[in-house]
Tab-separated table of C-alpha atoms in Angstrom:
chain	number	residue	atom	x	y	z
L	604	MET	CA	95.654	118.455	112.818
L	605	GLN	CA	94.751	115.875	110.161
L	606	VAL	CA	92.830	117.012	107.225
L	607	THR	CA	94.048	114.566	104.575
L	608	PRO	CA	91.412	112.385	103.044
L	609	PHE	CA	93.241	109.469	101.584
L	610	CYS	CA	95.808	109.699	104.201
L	611	LEU	CA	92.654	107.879	104.844
L	612	ILE	CA	93.078	106.580	105.780
L	613	VAL	CA	96.726	107.885	106.446
L	614	GLY	CA	98.395	109.858	109.305
L	615	HIS	CA	96.636	107.908	111.947
L	616	LEU	CA	99.882	107.353	113.841
L	617	LEU	CA	100.091	109.424	116.975
L	618	PRO	CA	98.313	108.330	120.061
L	619	TYR	CA	95.707	110.972	120.934
L	620	SER	CA	94.193	111.934	124.129
L	621	MET	CA	92.231	114.970	125.162
L	622	SER	CA	92.893	117.093	128.016
L	623	ASP	CA	90.537	116.863	131.053
L	624	SER	CA	90.280	120.719	131.146
L	625	ASN	CA	87.179	122.483	130.092
L	626	ARG	CA	85.035	119.283	130.002
L	627	THR	CA	81.359	119.380	129.815
L	628	ASP	CA	79.192	116.263	130.551
L	629	PHE	CA	77.645	114.965	127.341
L	630	ILE	CA	78.629	111.758	125.457
L	631	ASN	CA	77.385	112.771	122.022
L	632	PRO	CA	76.987	116.269	120.885
L	633	SER	CA	73.686	116.967	119.118
L	634	THR	CA	75.625	118.911	116.367
L	635	PHE	CA	79.258	119.534	115.237
L	636	ILE	CA	80.284	122.902	113.787
L	637	LEU	CA	82.206	122.842	110.573
L	638	LEU	CA	84.426	125.822	110.168
L	639	GLY	CA	84.998	125.489	106.437
L	640	ILE	CA	88.518	126.647	105.632
L	641	PRO	CA	89.861	128.243	108.542
L	642	GLY	CA	91.739	131.572	108.033
L	643	LEU	CA	90.018	132.146	104.578
L	644	GLU	CA	86.501	132.666	105.682
L	645	ALA	CA	86.328	136.049	104.003
L	646	ALA	CA	87.218	134.406	100.684
L	647	HIS	CA	84.738	131.396	100.966
L	648	VAL	CA	82.418	132.759	98.286
L	649	TRP	CA	85.269	133.152	95.736
L	650	ILE	CA	86.713	129.780	96.623
L	651	SER	CA	83.398	128.148	96.105
L	652	ILE	CA	83.402	129.143	92.242
L	653	PRO	CA	86.156	126.770	91.155
L	654	PHE	CA	84.817	124.063	93.655
L	655	SER	CA	81.296	124.319	92.285
L	656	THR	CA	82.597	124.371	88.665
L	657	MET	CA	84.411	121.088	89.283
L	658	TYR	CA	81.294	119.675	90.938
L	659	VAL	CA	79.106	120.459	88.079
L	660	ILE	CA	81.537	119.005	85.577
L	661	ALA	CA	81.800	115.820	87.648
L	662	ILE	CA	78.046	115.381	88.043
L	663	PHE	CA	77.285	115.959	84.274
L	664	GLY	CA	80.245	114.026	83.193
L	665	ASN	CA	79.506	110.956	85.296
L	666	LEU	CA	75.855	110.908	84.507
L	667	ALA	CA	76.871	111.246	80.746
L	668	ILE	CA	79.000	108.181	81.152
L	669	LEU	CA	76.205	106.133	82.794
L	670	PHE	CA	73.594	107.278	80.124
L	671	ILE	CA	75.784	106.471	77.312
L	672	VAL	CA	76.705	103.001	78.546
L	673	LYS	CA	73.119	102.235	79.222
L	674	ARG	CA	71.911	103.323	75.849
L	675	GLU	CA	74.616	101.898	73.615
L	676	PRO	CA	74.483	98.015	73.421
L	677	SER	CA	78.052	97.942	71.963
L	678	LEU	CA	79.319	99.135	75.430
L	679	HIS	CA	77.744	96.456	77.460
L	680	GLY	CA	80.961	94.784	78.355
L	681	PRO	CA	83.265	94.304	81.409
L	682	MET	CA	85.345	97.344	80.851
L	683	TYR	CA	82.374	99.642	80.702
L	684	TYR	CA	80.495	98.045	83.587
L	685	PHE	CA	83.521	98.897	85.759
L	686	LEU	CA	83.585	102.425	84.228
L	687	CYS	CA	79.880	102.820	85.402
L	688	MET	CA	80.960	101.561	88.889
L	689	LEU	CA	83.711	104.219	88.932
L	690	ALA	CA	81.254	106.846	87.936
L	691	VAL	CA	78.780	106.042	90.642
L	692	ALA	CA	81.561	106.029	93.178
L	693	ASP	CA	82.633	109.515	91.868
L	694	LEU	CA	79.147	110.792	92.027
L	695	VAL	CA	78.579	109.675	95.617
L	696	LEU	CA	81.963	110.790	96.845
L	697	SER	CA	81.559	114.310	95.426
L	698	THR	CA	77.976	114.747	96.506
L	699	SER	CA	78.697	113.578	100.002
L	700	ILE	CA	81.018	116.677	100.363
L	701	LEU	CA	80.123	119.470	98.139
L	702	PRO	CA	76.542	120.431	99.106
L	703	LYS	CA	77.379	120.736	102.661
L	704	MET	CA	80.628	122.663	101.690
L	705	LEU	CA	78.704	125.066	99.565
L	706	SER	CA	76.135	125.586	102.237
L	707	ILE	CA	78.933	126.774	104.497
L	708	PHE	CA	80.456	129.013	101.829
L	709	TRP	CA	77.318	130.570	100.548
L	710	PHE	CA	74.889	130.571	103.582
L	711	ASN	CA	77.113	130.072	106.551
L	712	ILE	CA	75.180	127.012	107.626
L	713	ARG	CA	77.969	125.297	109.677
L	714	GLU	CA	76.064	123.007	111.888
L	715	ILE	CA	75.850	119.256	110.934
L	716	ASN	CA	73.906	116.700	112.981
L	717	PHE	CA	76.042	114.271	114.817
L	718	SER	CA	74.504	111.194	112.933
L	719	ALA	CA	74.781	113.065	109.611
L	720	CYS	CA	78.483	113.862	110.349
L	721	LEU	CA	79.142	110.062	110.994
L	722	THR	CA	77.230	109.219	107.774
L	723	GLN	CA	79.310	111.557	105.805
L	724	MET	CA	82.354	110.217	107.390
L	725	TYR	CA	81.259	106.738	106.405
L	726	LEU	CA	80.486	107.635	102.733
L	727	ILE	CA	83.772	109.553	102.223
L	728	HIS	CA	86.048	106.861	103.404
L	729	CYS	CA	83.856	103.898	102.025
L	730	PHE	CA	83.818	105.119	98.453
L	731	ILE	CA	87.434	106.069	98.582
L	732	VAL	CA	88.235	102.380	99.341
L	733	MET	CA	85.675	101.361	96.703
L	734	GLU	CA	87.126	103.477	94.048
L	735	SER	CA	90.632	101.963	94.773
L	736	GLY	CA	89.028	98.616	94.435
L	737	ILE	CA	87.255	99.453	91.162
L	738	LEU	CA	90.689	100.443	89.556
L	739	VAL	CA	91.994	97.122	90.534
L	740	ALA	CA	89.132	95.370	88.859
L	741	MET	CA	89.699	97.523	85.753
L	742	ALA	CA	93.302	96.614	85.741
L	743	PHE	CA	92.292	92.724	85.913
L	744	ASP	CA	90.017	93.444	82.882
L	745	ARG	CA	92.854	94.888	80.916
L	746	TYR	CA	95.028	92.066	81.931
L	747	VAL	CA	92.719	89.383	80.731
L	748	ALA	CA	91.901	91.204	77.485
L	749	ILE	CA	95.512	91.802	76.548
L	750	CYS	CA	97.216	88.652	77.985
L	751	ASP	CA	94.430	86.159	77.212
L	752	PRO	CA	92.216	87.804	74.795
L	753	LEU	CA	90.702	84.492	73.529
L	754	ARG	CA	89.224	83.765	76.878
L	755	HIS	CA	88.329	87.334	77.858
L	756	SER	CA	84.607	86.983	77.073
L	757	THR	CA	84.425	83.645	78.938
L	758	THR	CA	86.561	84.704	81.846
L	759	LEU	CA	84.806	88.109	82.645
L	760	THR	CA	81.138	87.049	82.091
L	761	ASN	CA	78.390	89.154	83.469
L	762	PRO	CA	77.946	87.039	86.690
L	763	VAL	CA	81.754	87.315	87.309
L	764	VAL	CA	81.590	91.115	86.890
L	765	THR	CA	78.770	91.217	89.374
L	766	LYS	CA	80.651	89.153	91.800
L	767	ILE	CA	83.805	91.428	91.512
L	768	GLY	CA	81.572	94.487	91.975
L	769	LEU	CA	79.995	92.994	94.995
L	770	VAL	CA	83.248	92.199	96.531
L	771	VAL	CA	84.482	95.698	95.938
L	772	VAL	CA	81.510	97.109	97.613
L	773	LEU	CA	81.637	94.714	100.699
L	774	ARG	CA	85.256	95.335	101.149
L	775	GLY	CA	84.868	99.072	101.270
L	776	SER	CA	81.621	98.824	103.406
L	777	MET	CA	83.083	96.377	106.020
L	778	LEU	CA	86.593	97.955	106.304
L	779	VAL	CA	85.110	101.524	107.016
L	780	LEU	CA	82.307	100.395	109.190
L	781	PRO	CA	84.401	100.368	112.385
L	782	TYR	CA	85.402	103.999	111.752
L	783	VAL	CA	81.834	104.985	112.520
L	784	LEU	CA	81.239	102.402	115.305
L	785	LEU	CA	84.241	103.489	117.146
L	786	ALA	CA	83.544	107.180	116.494
L	787	ARG	CA	80.121	106.688	117.961
L	788	GLN	CA	81.206	105.192	121.221
L	789	TRP	CA	83.677	107.938	122.210
L	790	PRO	CA	82.705	110.637	124.688
L	791	TYR	CA	82.932	114.023	123.197
L	792	CYS	CA	83.313	116.536	126.002
L	793	ARG	CA	85.765	119.183	124.960
L	794	THR	CA	84.528	120.938	121.839
L	795	ASN	CA	82.325	120.223	118.932
L	796	ILE	CA	84.192	122.464	116.480
L	797	ILE	CA	85.674	120.579	113.439
L	798	PRO	CA	88.196	123.008	111.438
L	799	HIS	CA	87.367	121.358	108.167
L	800	THR	CA	84.650	121.548	105.393
L	801	HIS	CA	83.438	117.962	106.063
L	802	CYS	CA	83.562	115.186	108.854
L	803	GLU	CA	87.017	113.672	108.097
L	804	HIS	CA	87.566	110.591	110.305
L	805	MET	CA	90.407	111.693	112.544
L	806	ALA	CA	89.386	115.373	112.504
L	807	VAL	CA	86.199	114.008	114.246
L	808	VAL	CA	87.607	111.472	116.659
L	809	LYS	CA	90.356	113.799	117.820
L	810	LEU	CA	87.478	115.829	119.537
L	811	ALA	CA	86.929	112.954	121.924
L	812	CYS	CA	88.103	113.236	125.422
L	813	ALA	CA	89.367	109.454	125.532
L	814	ASP	CA	92.293	107.223	124.447
L	815	ILE	CA	91.337	106.868	120.755
L	816	ARG	CA	94.447	105.008	119.728
L	817	VAL	CA	92.262	102.085	118.525
L	818	SER	CA	90.694	104.418	115.872
L	819	SER	CA	94.223	105.766	115.014
L	820	TYR	CA	95.783	102.392	114.610
L	821	TYR	CA	92.746	100.974	112.825
L	822	GLY	CA	92.799	103.728	110.275
L	823	LEU	CA	96.494	103.202	109.735
L	824	SER	CA	95.978	99.369	109.131
L	825	VAL	CA	93.259	100.095	106.696
L	826	ALA	CA	95.608	102.461	104.858
L	827	ILE	CA	98.388	99.930	104.612
L	828	LEU	CA	96.107	97.040	103.701
L	829	VAL	CA	94.196	99.017	100.955
L	830	ILE	CA	96.986	100.903	99.432
L	831	SER	CA	99.623	98.114	99.468
L	832	MET	CA	97.320	95.368	98.225
L	833	ASP	CA	95.720	97.484	95.482
L	834	VAL	CA	98.873	99.231	94.126
L	835	LEU	CA	100.722	95.832	94.173
L	836	PHE	CA	98.003	94.107	92.196
L	837	ILE	CA	97.776	96.948	89.613
L	838	ALA	CA	101.631	96.989	89.283
L	839	VAL	CA	101.717	93.123	88.768
L	840	SER	CA	98.935	93.405	86.200
L	841	TYR	CA	100.642	95.997	84.212
L	842	ILE	CA	103.992	94.196	84.351
L	843	GLN	CA	102.200	91.225	82.645
L	844	ILE	CA	100.487	93.654	80.325
L	845	LEU	CA	103.763	95.282	79.111
L	846	ARG	CA	105.436	91.947	78.611
L	847	ALA	CA	102.569	90.807	76.385
L	848	ILE	CA	102.586	94.170	74.413
L	849	PHE	CA	106.392	94.119	73.842
L	850	SER	CA	106.106	90.589	72.574
L	851	LEU	CA	103.807	91.634	69.527
L	852	PRO	CA	105.511	91.569	66.240
L	853	THR	CA	104.867	95.084	64.995
L	854	LYS	CA	105.142	98.557	66.312
L	855	ASP	CA	101.605	99.468	65.163
L	856	ALA	CA	100.230	96.491	67.034
L	857	ARG	CA	102.038	97.434	70.290
L	858	LEU	CA	100.756	101.113	70.111
L	859	LYS	CA	97.180	100.000	69.298
L	860	THR	CA	97.066	97.460	72.113
L	861	PHE	CA	98.809	100.031	74.698
L	862	GLY	CA	96.366	102.695	73.486
L	863	THR	CA	93.468	100.483	75.102
L	864	CYS	CA	95.239	101.084	78.650
L	865	ILE	CA	95.694	104.675	78.280
L	866	SER	CA	92.537	105.956	79.922
L	867	HIS	CA	92.887	103.398	82.749
L	868	LEU	CA	96.571	104.353	83.375
L	869	CYS	CA	95.499	108.136	83.408
L	870	THR	CA	92.779	107.433	85.979
L	871	ILE	CA	95.058	105.556	88.179
L	872	LEU	CA	97.818	108.376	88.032
L	873	VAL	CA	95.108	110.955	88.866
L	874	PHE	CA	93.789	109.025	91.773
L	875	TYR	CA	97.106	107.778	93.376
L	876	ILE	CA	99.238	110.834	92.619
L	877	SER	CA	96.463	113.125	94.231
L	878	ALA	CA	96.415	110.751	97.256
L	879	LEU	CA	100.280	110.758	97.430
L	880	PHE	CA	100.466	114.529	97.187
L	881	SER	CA	97.777	115.026	99.766
L	882	SER	CA	99.540	112.524	102.168
L	883	LEU	CA	103.012	114.122	101.797
L	884	THR	CA	101.514	117.476	102.277
L	885	TYR	CA	100.266	116.341	105.618
L	886	ARG	CA	103.187	114.212	106.694
L	887	PHE	CA	105.923	116.622	105.755
L	888	GLY	CA	104.184	119.938	105.723
L	889	GLN	CA	103.967	120.762	109.395
L	890	ASN	CA	104.878	124.297	108.646
L	891	VAL	CA	102.097	124.623	106.012
L	892	ALA	CA	99.081	126.686	106.837
L	893	LEU	CA	95.976	124.791	108.153
L	894	HIS	CA	93.793	126.314	105.151
L	895	PHE	CA	96.230	124.766	102.596
L	896	HIS	CA	95.822	121.383	104.077
L	897	VAL	CA	92.032	121.755	103.805
L	898	LEU	CA	92.096	122.938	100.391
L	899	ILE	CA	94.185	120.090	99.304
L	900	ALA	CA	91.961	117.586	100.957
L	901	ASN	CA	88.939	118.942	99.052
L	902	VAL	CA	90.878	119.180	95.773
L	903	TYR	CA	91.714	115.502	96.193
L	904	PHE	CA	88.012	114.498	96.315
L	905	LEU	CA	86.964	116.784	93.336
L	906	VAL	CA	89.710	116.436	90.774
L	907	PRO	CA	89.581	112.680	90.153
L	908	SER	CA	85.649	112.854	90.043
L	909	MET	CA	85.916	115.681	87.602
L	910	LEU	CA	88.740	114.164	85.368
L	911	ASN	CA	87.665	110.567	85.066
L	912	PRO	CA	84.640	111.207	82.630
L	913	ILE	CA	86.662	113.618	80.834
L	914	ILE	CA	89.692	111.153	80.353
L	915	TYR	CA	87.305	108.374	79.286
L	916	GLY	CA	85.121	110.712	77.006
L	917	VAL	CA	88.234	112.014	75.118
L	918	ARG	CA	90.217	108.641	75.197
L	919	THR	CA	87.478	106.093	74.346
L	920	LYS	CA	86.289	106.146	70.813
L	921	GLN	CA	82.917	104.482	71.338
L	922	ILE	CA	81.912	107.016	74.185
L	923	ARG	CA	83.240	109.958	72.258
L	924	ASN	CA	81.266	108.956	68.941
L	925	ARG	CA	78.061	108.232	71.101
L	926	LEU	CA	78.484	111.693	72.504
L	927	LEU	CA	78.781	113.319	69.160
L	928	ARG	CA	75.801	111.505	67.809
L	929	LEU	CA	73.799	112.582	70.707
L	930	PHE	CA	74.579	116.348	70.281
L	931	THR	CA	74.235	115.900	66.463
L	932	HIS	CA	70.766	114.406	66.876
L	933	LYS	CA	69.754	117.464	69.135
L	934	GLY	CA	71.102	119.837	66.498
L	935	ILE	CA	73.868	121.349	68.748
């Protein structure tokens, strides 16, 4: 059973068909039942503690980033605008999953409306694709700032940043929309039980009693398109950035210039390494328990959302100083 999130997007390889046995005659169920973490139901309350802690850190951290950038005129630049986009993506992604997960863990409320399930599916996959696109935009910003610094302010103007943001949003929205359109048309006539904490794409459509290879192959195509294009663009950008850095005359200049990329590189590593680990766990972990797959899938959503504001808060001097002034002003 697929439970991996960015595997997106990945793991949609096998043709799926449902048995004709035990069918009932309905097209769309009124609700799905989310089991949470199968096999660990007795530990749901304890598992909720680290998850809710990560969620609270993600919420306050990303809201703090948005607040500081809005209030500090010196941060009104392309890099920080892209950082705000990343913060919004993290907020939506984590919030689309955690509240329902905690309602399962704390109150045993497992039902989710069919339309709400498809909406959650759309938000999850849409903002994963958007977040990957935002990382590409941030790589482009670093490339222009380091390789062509004299033209940075004229190249990445506010209208250009707005257009890049619009492209990122439209790409994620349009690529993921067929997920929902296809999932809505399938007849669900075997079961409405999803062994997961949220409505992951293939976990839902595998319940259909139809040939769902279109959904499977489309999901794989999106995975290849998004991952290959984004990683390739980021890699090419940083090859050019490193060439420019190593051409600088002094060691101090090289270290100072490279230091402006550290936060972005850490964010890239957190996002794509989490995705790779989640994908490999699914692809090569057939003997791994289902509850471990589900745990890894949820950690993948929460860890980047929690760490991104911490990384930028610690590594970015302007944000760190603004936070210190905020706390000092309040007498903390």
